[in-house]
Short mmCIF file of C-alpha atoms in Angstrom, two decimals:
data_model
loop_
_atom_site.label_atom_id
_atom_site.label_comp_id
_atom_site.label_asym_id
_atom_site.label_seq_id
_atom_site.Cartn_x
_atom_site.Cartn_y
_atom_site.Cartn_z
CA MET L 1 -34.13 20.60 -45.62
CA THR L 2 -33.29 22.71 -42.56
CA ASP L 3 -30.05 23.26 -40.74
CA GLY L 4 -31.21 21.04 -37.87
CA LEU L 5 -29.35 18.06 -36.48
CA TYR L 6 -32.12 15.60 -37.29
CA SER L 7 -32.55 16.61 -40.93
CA GLN L 8 -28.84 16.39 -41.61
CA LEU L 9 -27.67 13.37 -39.62
CA PHE L 10 -30.73 11.21 -38.90
CA ALA L 11 -33.32 11.80 -41.64
CA PRO L 12 -31.15 10.51 -44.53
CA HIS L 13 -31.35 7.03 -42.96
CA GLN L 14 -35.11 6.84 -42.34
CA CYS L 15 -35.66 4.23 -45.06
CA SER L 16 -32.36 2.41 -44.65
CA GLU L 17 -32.43 -1.30 -43.84
CA GLY L 18 -28.71 -1.21 -43.19
CA THR L 19 -27.49 -2.13 -39.71
CA PHE L 20 -26.90 0.82 -37.41
CA LEU L 21 -26.34 -0.98 -34.09
CA ASP L 22 -24.88 -4.43 -33.52
CA CYS L 23 -25.87 -5.13 -29.92
CA GLY L 24 -24.41 -8.60 -29.51
CA SER L 25 -26.94 -10.82 -27.76
CA ARG L 26 -29.70 -8.22 -28.32
CA GLY L 27 -29.20 -8.59 -32.05
CA LEU L 28 -29.02 -6.08 -34.89
CA VAL L 29 -30.91 -2.79 -35.12
CA THR L 30 -31.36 -1.23 -38.54
CA TYR L 31 -31.31 2.49 -39.13
CA ARG L 32 -35.01 2.38 -39.99
CA ALA L 33 -35.93 0.48 -36.81
CA PHE L 34 -33.86 2.80 -34.66
CA LEU L 35 -35.49 5.90 -36.09
CA GLU L 36 -38.97 4.37 -35.76
CA LEU L 37 -38.24 3.79 -32.07
CA ALA L 38 -37.00 7.37 -31.74
CA SER L 39 -40.14 8.63 -33.48
CA ARG L 40 -42.36 6.85 -30.94
CA GLN L 41 -40.26 8.31 -28.16
CA ALA L 42 -40.72 11.75 -29.74
CA LYS L 43 -44.48 11.28 -29.44
CA VAL L 44 -44.05 10.48 -25.73
CA LEU L 45 -42.01 13.65 -25.29
CA ARG L 46 -44.74 15.64 -27.00
CA ASP L 47 -47.41 13.99 -24.83
CA HIS L 48 -45.51 15.21 -21.76
CA GLY L 49 -45.47 18.79 -22.97
CA VAL L 50 -41.98 18.88 -24.48
CA ALA L 51 -41.86 21.53 -27.20
CA SER L 52 -39.11 22.86 -29.43
CA GLY L 53 -36.39 24.40 -27.26
CA ASP L 54 -37.45 22.57 -24.08
CA ARG L 55 -34.86 20.52 -22.23
CA VAL L 56 -35.03 16.74 -21.73
CA ALA L 57 -32.75 15.39 -19.00
CA LEU L 58 -31.45 11.84 -19.45
CA GLN L 59 -29.66 9.91 -16.72
CA ALA L 60 -29.95 6.29 -17.79
CA GLN L 61 -27.65 3.39 -18.45
CA LYS L 62 -26.41 2.88 -21.99
CA SER L 63 -28.94 1.10 -24.17
CA VAL L 64 -30.50 1.34 -27.61
CA GLU L 65 -33.49 3.07 -26.03
CA ALA L 66 -31.31 5.60 -24.21
CA LEU L 67 -29.47 6.45 -27.42
CA ALA L 68 -32.78 6.84 -29.24
CA VAL L 69 -33.70 9.68 -26.86
CA TYR L 70 -30.99 11.70 -28.62
CA ALA L 71 -32.72 11.24 -31.98
CA ALA L 72 -36.17 11.82 -30.47
CA CYS L 73 -35.08 15.17 -29.06
CA ALA L 74 -33.50 16.16 -32.36
CA GLN L 75 -36.71 15.28 -34.26
CA ILE L 76 -38.93 17.65 -32.27
CA GLY L 77 -36.30 20.31 -31.62
CA ALA L 78 -35.88 19.56 -27.91
CA VAL L 79 -32.56 20.16 -26.17
CA LEU L 80 -30.91 17.01 -24.81
CA LEU L 81 -29.35 17.17 -21.34
CA PRO L 82 -27.28 13.96 -20.98
CA LEU L 83 -26.14 13.35 -17.41
CA ASN L 84 -23.39 11.08 -16.15
CA THR L 85 -24.92 7.93 -14.70
CA ALA L 86 -22.51 8.13 -11.75
CA TYR L 87 -23.86 11.46 -10.54
CA THR L 88 -25.52 11.31 -7.11
CA PRO L 89 -29.08 12.59 -6.58
CA ASP L 90 -27.67 15.75 -4.99
CA GLU L 91 -25.55 16.42 -8.06
CA VAL L 92 -28.43 15.74 -10.44
CA ALA L 93 -30.65 18.06 -8.42
CA TYR L 94 -28.39 20.99 -9.27
CA PHE L 95 -28.60 20.26 -13.00
CA LEU L 96 -32.38 19.95 -12.88
CA LYS L 97 -32.80 23.21 -11.01
CA ASP L 98 -30.44 25.01 -13.38
CA ALA L 99 -31.67 23.63 -16.72
CA GLU L 100 -35.36 23.32 -15.76
CA PRO L 101 -36.14 20.42 -18.09
CA ARG L 102 -39.69 19.54 -19.08
CA LEU L 103 -39.00 15.81 -18.68
CA LEU L 104 -36.53 13.64 -16.76
CA VAL L 105 -35.78 10.09 -17.94
CA CYS L 106 -33.86 8.20 -15.27
CA ASP L 107 -33.07 4.74 -13.95
CA PRO L 108 -35.91 3.16 -11.95
CA ASP L 109 -33.63 2.91 -8.92
CA ALA L 110 -33.17 6.69 -8.92
CA GLU L 111 -36.81 7.61 -9.50
CA ARG L 112 -37.80 8.04 -5.86
CA ALA L 113 -34.78 10.22 -5.05
CA LEU L 114 -35.05 12.44 -8.14
CA THR L 115 -38.81 12.88 -8.55
CA PRO L 116 -39.24 15.52 -5.81
CA THR L 117 -36.61 17.76 -7.39
CA ALA L 118 -38.05 17.20 -10.86
CA GLN L 119 -41.47 18.20 -9.58
CA THR L 120 -40.13 21.46 -8.16
CA VAL L 121 -39.04 22.53 -11.67
CA GLY L 122 -42.19 21.25 -13.34
CA ALA L 123 -40.63 18.17 -14.92
CA ALA L 124 -42.35 14.81 -15.31
CA THR L 125 -40.31 11.69 -14.49
CA LEU L 126 -40.20 8.49 -16.54
CA THR L 127 -37.86 5.53 -16.16
CA LEU L 128 -35.49 3.53 -18.35
CA ASP L 129 -33.17 0.76 -17.15
CA ALA L 130 -30.07 -0.86 -18.61
CA ASP L 131 -32.19 -3.36 -20.55
CA GLY L 132 -34.24 -0.59 -22.13
CA ARG L 133 -37.28 -1.23 -19.92
CA GLY L 134 -39.28 1.14 -17.78
CA THR L 135 -42.22 3.52 -17.90
CA PHE L 136 -40.63 5.52 -20.71
CA ALA L 137 -40.10 2.39 -22.80
CA ASP L 138 -43.66 1.23 -22.12
CA ALA L 139 -45.09 4.57 -23.21
CA ALA L 140 -42.98 4.55 -26.38
CA GLN L 141 -44.09 1.04 -27.28
CA ALA L 142 -47.73 2.10 -27.02
CA ALA L 143 -47.27 5.40 -28.83
CA ARG L 144 -47.83 6.17 -32.49
CA PRO L 145 -44.80 7.51 -34.38
CA CYS L 146 -44.40 11.27 -34.47
CA ALA L 147 -44.69 12.13 -38.16
CA ASP L 148 -43.24 15.62 -38.39
CA ILE L 149 -39.70 16.95 -38.07
CA VAL L 150 -39.48 20.34 -36.39
CA PRO L 151 -37.40 22.78 -38.46
CA ARG L 152 -34.32 24.03 -36.62
CA ALA L 153 -31.80 26.73 -37.46
CA GLU L 154 -28.08 26.03 -37.28
CA ASP L 155 -27.70 28.34 -34.28
CA ASP L 156 -30.54 26.70 -32.30
CA LEU L 157 -29.56 24.59 -29.30
CA ALA L 158 -29.29 20.84 -29.69
CA ALA L 159 -27.80 19.90 -26.31
CA ILE L 160 -26.50 21.24 -23.02
CA LEU L 161 -23.48 19.46 -21.55
CA TYR L 162 -22.50 20.31 -18.00
CA THR L 163 -18.84 20.76 -17.21
CA SER L 164 -17.69 21.80 -13.75
CA GLY L 165 -15.54 24.84 -13.11
CA THR L 166 -12.81 25.68 -10.65
CA THR L 167 -15.34 27.77 -8.74
CA GLY L 168 -17.21 24.58 -7.91
CA ARG L 169 -20.33 25.60 -9.84
CA SER L 170 -21.09 23.46 -12.86
CA LYS L 171 -21.51 25.22 -16.20
CA GLY L 172 -23.88 24.16 -18.96
CA ALA L 173 -22.15 24.32 -22.34
CA MET L 174 -24.75 25.15 -24.99
CA MET L 175 -24.14 23.12 -28.16
CA THR L 176 -25.89 24.17 -31.36
CA ASN L 177 -26.93 22.20 -34.40
CA ARG L 178 -24.07 23.80 -36.32
CA ASN L 179 -21.53 22.81 -33.64
CA LEU L 180 -22.45 19.14 -33.82
CA VAL L 181 -23.08 18.75 -37.55
CA SER L 182 -19.99 20.64 -38.69
CA ASN L 183 -17.71 18.63 -36.41
CA ALA L 184 -19.26 15.31 -37.47
CA ARG L 185 -18.77 16.07 -41.15
CA THR L 186 -15.21 17.24 -40.65
CA LEU L 187 -14.20 14.17 -38.65
CA THR L 188 -15.95 11.78 -41.04
CA ASP L 189 -13.90 13.15 -43.93
CA LEU L 190 -10.66 13.51 -41.98
CA TRP L 191 -10.78 9.97 -40.59
CA ALA L 192 -12.10 8.48 -43.87
CA PHE L 193 -15.25 6.88 -42.42
CA THR L 194 -17.68 5.29 -44.90
CA GLY L 195 -20.72 3.05 -44.86
CA ASP L 196 -18.37 0.06 -44.96
CA ASP L 197 -17.01 0.77 -41.48
CA THR L 198 -17.88 -1.02 -38.26
CA LEU L 199 -16.91 1.09 -35.25
CA ILE L 200 -16.45 -0.50 -31.82
CA HIS L 201 -18.42 1.66 -29.38
CA ALA L 202 -17.69 0.91 -25.72
CA LEU L 203 -17.83 4.52 -24.55
CA PRO L 204 -20.58 6.07 -22.41
CA ILE L 205 -23.23 8.09 -24.24
CA PHE L 206 -23.52 10.92 -21.70
CA HIS L 207 -20.12 12.29 -22.78
CA THR L 208 -19.18 14.24 -25.91
CA HIS L 209 -16.71 11.50 -26.95
CA GLY L 210 -19.17 8.64 -27.06
CA LEU L 211 -22.23 10.62 -28.16
CA PHE L 212 -21.19 13.52 -30.35
CA VAL L 213 -17.99 12.08 -31.82
CA ALA L 214 -18.55 8.33 -32.20
CA VAL L 215 -22.31 8.32 -32.84
CA ASN L 216 -22.40 11.41 -35.04
CA VAL L 217 -19.53 10.20 -37.20
CA ALA L 218 -21.27 6.86 -37.69
CA LEU L 219 -24.49 8.66 -38.63
CA CYS L 220 -22.69 10.95 -41.04
CA ALA L 221 -20.98 8.04 -42.77
CA GLY L 222 -23.85 5.54 -42.55
CA ALA L 223 -21.54 3.19 -40.67
CA ARG L 224 -22.31 0.42 -38.20
CA LEU L 225 -21.73 0.69 -34.46
CA ARG L 226 -20.75 -2.39 -32.49
CA PHE L 227 -22.70 -1.12 -29.48
CA MET L 228 -21.32 -2.33 -26.12
CA GLN L 229 -22.73 -1.23 -22.78
CA LYS L 230 -19.25 -0.76 -21.33
CA PHE L 231 -15.62 -1.70 -21.83
CA ASP L 232 -15.40 -5.48 -21.71
CA LEU L 233 -11.97 -6.85 -22.56
CA ASP L 234 -13.15 -10.21 -23.85
CA ALA L 235 -15.94 -8.64 -25.90
CA ILE L 236 -13.63 -6.11 -27.53
CA LEU L 237 -10.98 -8.70 -28.31
CA GLY L 238 -13.71 -10.82 -29.86
CA ALA L 239 -15.03 -7.89 -31.89
CA LEU L 240 -11.73 -6.71 -33.35
CA PRO L 241 -11.58 -9.26 -36.21
CA GLN L 242 -15.06 -8.22 -37.41
CA SER L 243 -14.54 -4.46 -37.05
CA THR L 244 -12.65 -1.68 -38.80
CA ALA L 245 -12.28 1.08 -36.20
CA MET L 246 -12.38 1.81 -32.49
CA MET L 247 -12.65 4.97 -30.42
CA GLY L 248 -11.52 4.82 -26.83
CA VAL L 249 -9.78 6.44 -23.91
CA PRO L 250 -6.14 5.58 -23.08
CA THR L 251 -7.28 3.10 -20.43
CA PHE L 252 -8.84 0.97 -23.17
CA TYR L 253 -5.51 0.60 -24.89
CA SER L 254 -3.46 -0.05 -21.76
CA ARG L 255 -5.86 -2.84 -20.80
CA LEU L 256 -5.77 -4.36 -24.27
CA LEU L 257 -1.97 -4.37 -24.10
CA ASP L 258 -2.14 -6.29 -20.81
CA ASP L 259 -3.75 -9.22 -22.65
CA PRO L 260 -1.50 -11.52 -24.71
CA ARG L 261 -4.38 -12.21 -27.11
CA LEU L 262 -3.89 -8.77 -28.66
CA ASP L 263 -1.70 -9.31 -31.71
CA ARG L 264 -1.38 -8.46 -35.40
CA SER L 265 -3.64 -11.25 -36.57
CA ARG L 266 -6.49 -10.09 -34.35
CA THR L 267 -6.23 -6.50 -35.64
CA ALA L 268 -5.49 -7.38 -39.28
CA ASP L 269 -8.83 -6.02 -40.56
CA MET L 270 -8.82 -2.90 -38.38
CA ARG L 271 -7.89 0.32 -40.13
CA LEU L 272 -8.04 2.88 -37.30
CA PHE L 273 -7.65 3.16 -33.54
CA ILE L 274 -8.50 6.58 -32.07
CA SER L 275 -7.75 7.79 -28.55
CA GLY L 276 -8.95 10.84 -26.67
CA SER L 277 -10.47 12.32 -23.50
CA ALA L 278 -7.12 12.01 -21.67
CA PRO L 279 -3.42 12.13 -22.58
CA LEU L 280 -2.06 8.98 -24.20
CA LEU L 281 1.32 7.97 -22.86
CA ALA L 282 4.04 7.80 -25.51
CA GLU L 283 4.92 4.39 -24.08
CA THR L 284 1.39 3.13 -24.76
CA HIS L 285 1.55 4.51 -28.31
CA ALA L 286 4.85 2.73 -29.00
CA SER L 287 3.85 -0.56 -27.37
CA PHE L 288 0.56 -0.69 -29.27
CA ALA L 289 2.30 -0.05 -32.60
CA LYS L 290 4.86 -2.74 -31.91
CA ARG L 291 2.25 -5.31 -30.89
CA THR L 292 -0.40 -4.65 -33.55
CA GLY L 293 1.27 -2.71 -36.35
CA HIS L 294 -1.24 0.14 -35.82
CA GLN L 295 -0.35 3.62 -34.66
CA ILE L 296 -3.05 5.03 -32.40
CA LEU L 297 -4.46 8.32 -33.68
CA GLU L 298 -4.64 10.84 -30.84
CA ARG L 299 -6.86 13.89 -31.05
CA TYR L 300 -7.85 16.78 -28.78
CA GLY L 301 -11.21 18.22 -27.86
CA MET L 302 -13.31 19.35 -24.96
CA THR L 303 -16.93 19.62 -23.94
CA GLU L 304 -17.27 23.20 -25.14
CA THR L 305 -15.65 22.70 -28.53
CA ASN L 306 -16.14 19.13 -29.70
CA MET L 307 -12.92 18.14 -31.48
CA ILE L 308 -10.23 20.76 -32.09
CA THR L 309 -7.17 18.97 -33.46
CA SER L 310 -6.21 15.53 -34.72
CA ASN L 311 -3.18 13.60 -35.80
CA PRO L 312 -3.55 12.76 -39.50
CA TYR L 313 -5.23 9.68 -40.89
CA LYS L 314 -2.68 9.63 -43.68
CA GLY L 315 0.65 10.92 -42.51
CA THR L 316 2.82 10.89 -39.42
CA ARG L 317 1.11 10.39 -36.08
CA VAL L 318 3.41 11.90 -33.49
CA ALA L 319 3.26 10.35 -30.03
CA GLY L 320 2.81 12.92 -27.29
CA THR L 321 1.03 15.37 -29.58
CA VAL L 322 -2.62 15.85 -30.49
CA GLY L 323 -1.91 16.70 -34.11
CA MET L 324 -2.98 19.73 -36.11
CA PRO L 325 -6.12 21.93 -36.11
CA LEU L 326 -9.10 20.45 -37.93
CA PRO L 327 -10.06 22.00 -41.28
CA GLY L 328 -12.02 25.18 -40.63
CA VAL L 329 -10.86 25.39 -37.01
CA GLU L 330 -8.37 28.01 -35.86
CA VAL L 331 -6.06 27.39 -32.91
CA ARG L 332 -3.59 29.84 -31.45
CA ILE L 333 -1.25 29.99 -28.47
CA THR L 334 -1.33 33.15 -26.41
CA ASP L 335 0.27 34.65 -23.34
CA PRO L 336 -2.07 33.65 -20.49
CA ALA L 337 -1.64 37.03 -18.82
CA THR L 338 -1.94 39.39 -21.79
CA GLY L 339 -3.63 37.35 -24.52
CA ALA L 340 -0.87 38.30 -26.96
CA PRO L 341 -0.10 35.62 -29.62
CA LEU L 342 3.08 33.61 -29.01
CA GLU L 343 5.62 32.27 -31.46
CA THR L 344 5.97 28.64 -32.54
CA GLY L 345 7.49 26.58 -29.77
CA GLU L 346 6.41 28.92 -26.97
CA ARG L 347 4.08 27.55 -24.33
CA GLY L 348 0.90 29.40 -23.54
CA ALA L 349 -2.88 29.33 -23.42
CA ILE L 350 -4.71 27.36 -26.12
CA GLU L 351 -7.48 29.37 -27.78
CA VAL L 352 -9.82 28.14 -30.50
CA ARG L 353 -12.32 29.60 -32.96
CA GLY L 354 -14.55 27.80 -35.44
CA PRO L 355 -17.98 26.31 -36.15
CA ASN L 356 -17.31 23.64 -33.53
CA VAL L 357 -17.12 26.11 -30.63
CA PHE L 358 -20.14 26.26 -28.33
CA LYS L 359 -22.59 29.13 -28.10
CA GLY L 360 -21.88 29.95 -24.46
CA TYR L 361 -22.72 28.86 -20.93
CA TRP L 362 -26.36 28.35 -20.02
CA LYS L 363 -27.68 31.23 -17.89
CA MET L 364 -24.12 32.52 -17.36
CA PRO L 365 -23.60 35.45 -19.74
CA GLU L 366 -20.84 36.98 -17.63
CA LYS L 367 -18.89 33.72 -17.53
CA THR L 368 -19.36 33.37 -21.28
CA ARG L 369 -17.91 36.84 -21.86
CA GLU L 370 -14.95 36.02 -19.61
CA GLU L 371 -14.05 32.93 -21.63
CA PHE L 372 -14.23 34.51 -25.09
CA ARG L 373 -11.89 37.06 -26.64
CA GLU L 374 -13.39 40.01 -28.48
CA ASP L 375 -12.42 38.40 -31.81
CA GLY L 376 -14.38 35.23 -31.02
CA PHE L 377 -11.60 32.95 -29.78
CA PHE L 378 -12.52 30.71 -26.86
CA VAL L 379 -9.95 30.37 -24.07
CA THR L 380 -9.83 26.64 -23.38
CA GLY L 381 -7.98 26.78 -20.05
CA ASP L 382 -5.41 24.31 -21.40
CA LEU L 383 -1.77 25.15 -21.98
CA GLY L 384 0.11 24.01 -25.06
CA ALA L 385 2.65 24.69 -27.78
CA PHE L 386 2.98 24.15 -31.52
CA ASP L 387 6.15 22.63 -32.92
CA GLU L 388 7.79 23.59 -36.21
CA THR L 389 5.69 21.05 -38.13
CA GLY L 390 2.39 22.42 -36.84
CA TYR L 391 1.65 19.66 -34.31
CA LEU L 392 0.13 20.73 -30.99
CA SER L 393 1.26 19.38 -27.63
CA ILE L 394 -0.76 19.84 -24.44
CA VAL L 395 1.64 20.81 -21.65
CA GLY L 396 -0.63 21.58 -18.75
CA ARG L 397 -4.03 22.69 -17.54
CA ALA L 398 -4.40 26.18 -16.26
CA LYS L 399 -7.42 25.29 -14.16
CA ASP L 400 -5.94 22.26 -12.39
CA LEU L 401 -8.32 19.96 -14.18
CA VAL L 402 -7.75 16.26 -13.45
CA ILE L 403 -8.51 13.75 -16.21
CA SER L 404 -8.93 10.25 -14.83
CA GLY L 405 -10.06 7.35 -17.01
CA GLY L 406 -11.31 9.84 -19.60
CA TYR L 407 -13.46 11.80 -17.12
CA ASN L 408 -12.95 15.47 -16.35
CA ILE L 409 -12.64 16.02 -12.61
CA TYR L 410 -12.52 19.46 -11.05
CA PRO L 411 -10.70 19.61 -7.71
CA LYS L 412 -12.68 22.50 -6.28
CA GLU L 413 -15.90 20.50 -6.40
CA ILE L 414 -14.32 17.73 -4.33
CA GLU L 415 -12.60 20.17 -1.98
CA LEU L 416 -15.93 21.79 -1.14
CA VAL L 417 -17.11 18.39 0.12
CA LEU L 418 -13.92 17.45 1.97
CA ASP L 419 -13.63 20.82 3.73
CA THR L 420 -16.83 20.02 5.63
CA MET L 421 -15.50 16.76 7.02
CA PRO L 422 -14.80 16.36 10.77
CA ASP L 423 -11.30 17.43 11.89
CA VAL L 424 -10.34 18.67 8.40
CA LEU L 425 -9.03 22.22 8.39
CA GLU L 426 -8.79 22.43 4.61
CA SER L 427 -8.12 20.22 1.63
CA ALA L 428 -6.32 20.27 -1.68
CA VAL L 429 -7.20 17.81 -4.43
CA ILE L 430 -4.67 17.00 -7.13
CA GLY L 431 -4.16 14.56 -9.98
CA VAL L 432 -0.97 12.52 -10.19
CA PRO L 433 0.15 9.84 -12.66
CA HIS L 434 -1.82 6.60 -12.48
CA PRO L 435 -0.69 3.58 -14.58
CA ASP L 436 -4.22 2.67 -15.65
CA LEU L 437 -6.32 5.83 -15.48
CA GLY L 438 -3.81 8.38 -16.71
CA GLU L 439 -4.28 10.39 -13.53
CA GLY L 440 -5.55 9.38 -10.13
CA VAL L 441 -7.23 11.69 -7.62
CA VAL L 442 -5.32 12.36 -4.40
CA ALA L 443 -6.83 14.33 -1.53
CA VAL L 444 -4.35 16.13 0.73
CA LEU L 445 -6.05 16.92 4.03
CA ALA L 446 -4.70 19.48 6.50
CA ARG L 447 -5.57 18.49 10.05
CA GLN L 448 -7.26 20.75 12.52
CA ALA L 449 -4.97 21.43 15.49
CA ASP L 450 -4.52 18.39 17.74
CA HIS L 451 -6.94 16.29 15.69
CA ASN L 452 -6.57 13.37 13.32
CA PRO L 453 -9.30 13.02 10.68
CA ASP L 454 -10.81 9.56 10.35
CA VAL L 455 -10.00 8.72 6.72
CA ASP L 456 -12.39 5.75 6.61
CA GLU L 457 -15.25 7.97 7.75
CA ILE L 458 -14.30 10.65 5.24
CA ARG L 459 -14.17 8.10 2.44
CA ALA L 460 -17.63 6.81 3.38
CA ARG L 461 -19.11 10.30 3.52
CA ALA L 462 -17.54 11.25 0.20
CA ALA L 463 -19.16 8.19 -1.38
CA GLY L 464 -22.56 9.64 -0.58
CA ALA L 465 -21.79 13.07 -1.99
CA LEU L 466 -19.61 12.43 -5.03
CA ALA L 467 -19.87 10.32 -8.15
CA GLY L 468 -17.53 7.34 -8.08
CA PHE L 469 -15.10 8.69 -10.65
CA LYS L 470 -14.60 11.87 -8.60
CA ARG L 471 -13.81 10.20 -5.29
CA PRO L 472 -10.16 10.38 -4.19
CA ARG L 473 -8.28 7.12 -4.52
CA ARG L 474 -5.67 8.17 -1.98
CA TYR L 475 -5.90 10.35 1.14
CA VAL L 476 -2.86 12.03 2.67
CA LEU L 477 -2.82 13.79 6.05
CA VAL L 478 -0.54 16.81 6.56
CA ASP L 479 -0.12 19.51 9.20
CA ALA L 480 -0.49 22.34 6.67
CA LEU L 481 -0.79 22.91 2.93
CA PRO L 482 2.15 24.59 1.18
CA ARG L 483 1.43 28.19 0.14
CA ASN L 484 3.21 30.92 -1.78
CA THR L 485 3.77 34.46 -0.55
CA MET L 486 0.30 35.44 -1.72
CA GLY L 487 -1.28 32.70 0.37
CA LYS L 488 -2.26 30.51 -2.59
CA VAL L 489 -1.96 26.75 -2.16
CA GLN L 490 0.94 25.47 -4.26
CA LYS L 491 -0.63 22.53 -6.02
CA ALA L 492 2.40 22.09 -8.27
CA ALA L 493 4.45 21.37 -5.16
CA LEU L 494 1.85 18.89 -3.95
CA ARG L 495 1.84 17.08 -7.29
CA GLU L 496 5.61 16.77 -7.06
CA MET L 497 5.51 15.60 -3.45
CA PHE L 498 2.93 12.89 -4.13
CA ALA L 499 3.82 11.99 -7.71
CA ASP L 500 4.44 8.37 -6.67
CA ALA L 501 1.16 7.93 -4.82
CA PHE L 502 0.09 5.19 -7.24
CA ALA L 503 3.50 3.59 -7.79
CA ASP L 504 2.21 0.39 -6.22
CA VAL L 505 -0.75 0.13 -8.58
CA HIS L 506 -0.60 -2.39 -11.42
CA ALA L 507 -1.98 -1.23 -14.76
CA GLY L 508 -4.77 -3.46 -15.94
CA PRO L 509 -8.37 -4.52 -15.32
CA ASP L 510 -7.75 -5.02 -11.61
CA ALA L 511 -6.01 -1.70 -11.08
CA ASP L 512 -6.88 0.30 -7.99
#
């Protein structure tokens, strides 16, 4: 046995006839069948020149076949590059040029737009649609299974996840076998997952939450995933009585609470509801407990670190906090300016060290050095404080990150697009409270002298340049942006000024 991801999480299930994926109308998929599919996919990867350490880019809708690419890459030691399905061709082009994958698997509708860029980096292009069909699926069906498992060391790369920065340039977080396996084992034990569990999975699989938390925990425990392509209120309400756990973003829970069918009888056989990827409102926590008798377990993590802290499975779950550091993970609060450790109760920068923390940023050694202390602690960019009982609260984000519907949105990336729009002098993008998404994106546009930007035109142009979840939901025109004495835009003032931008929005499935 090696220290690789495949040998530790996938290989133990190769002969298992137990159900891994319950796909509703598509039926049940056993562990054995899933890994046989992945093995045929691994042969296709090999046939297209993918070797150990090569990158495989995946931008495809959620399906059994798309998930199997993860296992196929792990089997032959390839590095998975999962890409948000909402990214535009221009955005994907950057990732392809930066990561230089050997193969791109994408939706058939995107093939024509992405193939030229893929060709420039020497990558072949195959297709896979939401139903698991396409040239990649056809090749896998015709292929013989790949028999061998490539040995991998714990420090070898397993995946690269791109996360934008305030500079506007996306950074590829390099995740190792050790990062993923150690976190999966820790969470499986901490949250008491076993082979008897059925976990509702309605999250995307291009994100660390849906892929490296939910899937890896299920693999580690030998549990079953109720595999849903997306959040569907009726489907989840129907699945609750036959399930034991659910992982979701706060929006999932606010939408469930909007439906009167959610009650104690429907959740009687559930043992655990987990929330992450965005702050959970204390009001949502209290309302859910009152309605169902279950306290939502909130945890904290990020792309570069997997999970960092968690409220306890057994013990008090404190609303408004993200719990305590995971076993084997160190978390400290420091002065953002000096890096000096702060006392309990003091607010400062959250830093973390442990086997869960990524190896560094792909092709960005200087940025990697900037984000790590000499003693190995990673500076998360989040601000927080520990209380006297050891629970961590997140109090802010040093880098003005916006988290909307569970997605990380970086204002600078949007501002770079908006600043090029006609009659816009400059822009400032902020996140303000949104009743359904946690935060909604607001674009504050400073007019050029004696001009009025056409907001409809700007919205249309932004749609062609930005993924849907990044696009501002509100546009505000001003004469000038507020600045401090050093000339820096005062985003805190803007957030206060436009805090009620979504006051007219109703929380629920039809929310703006």
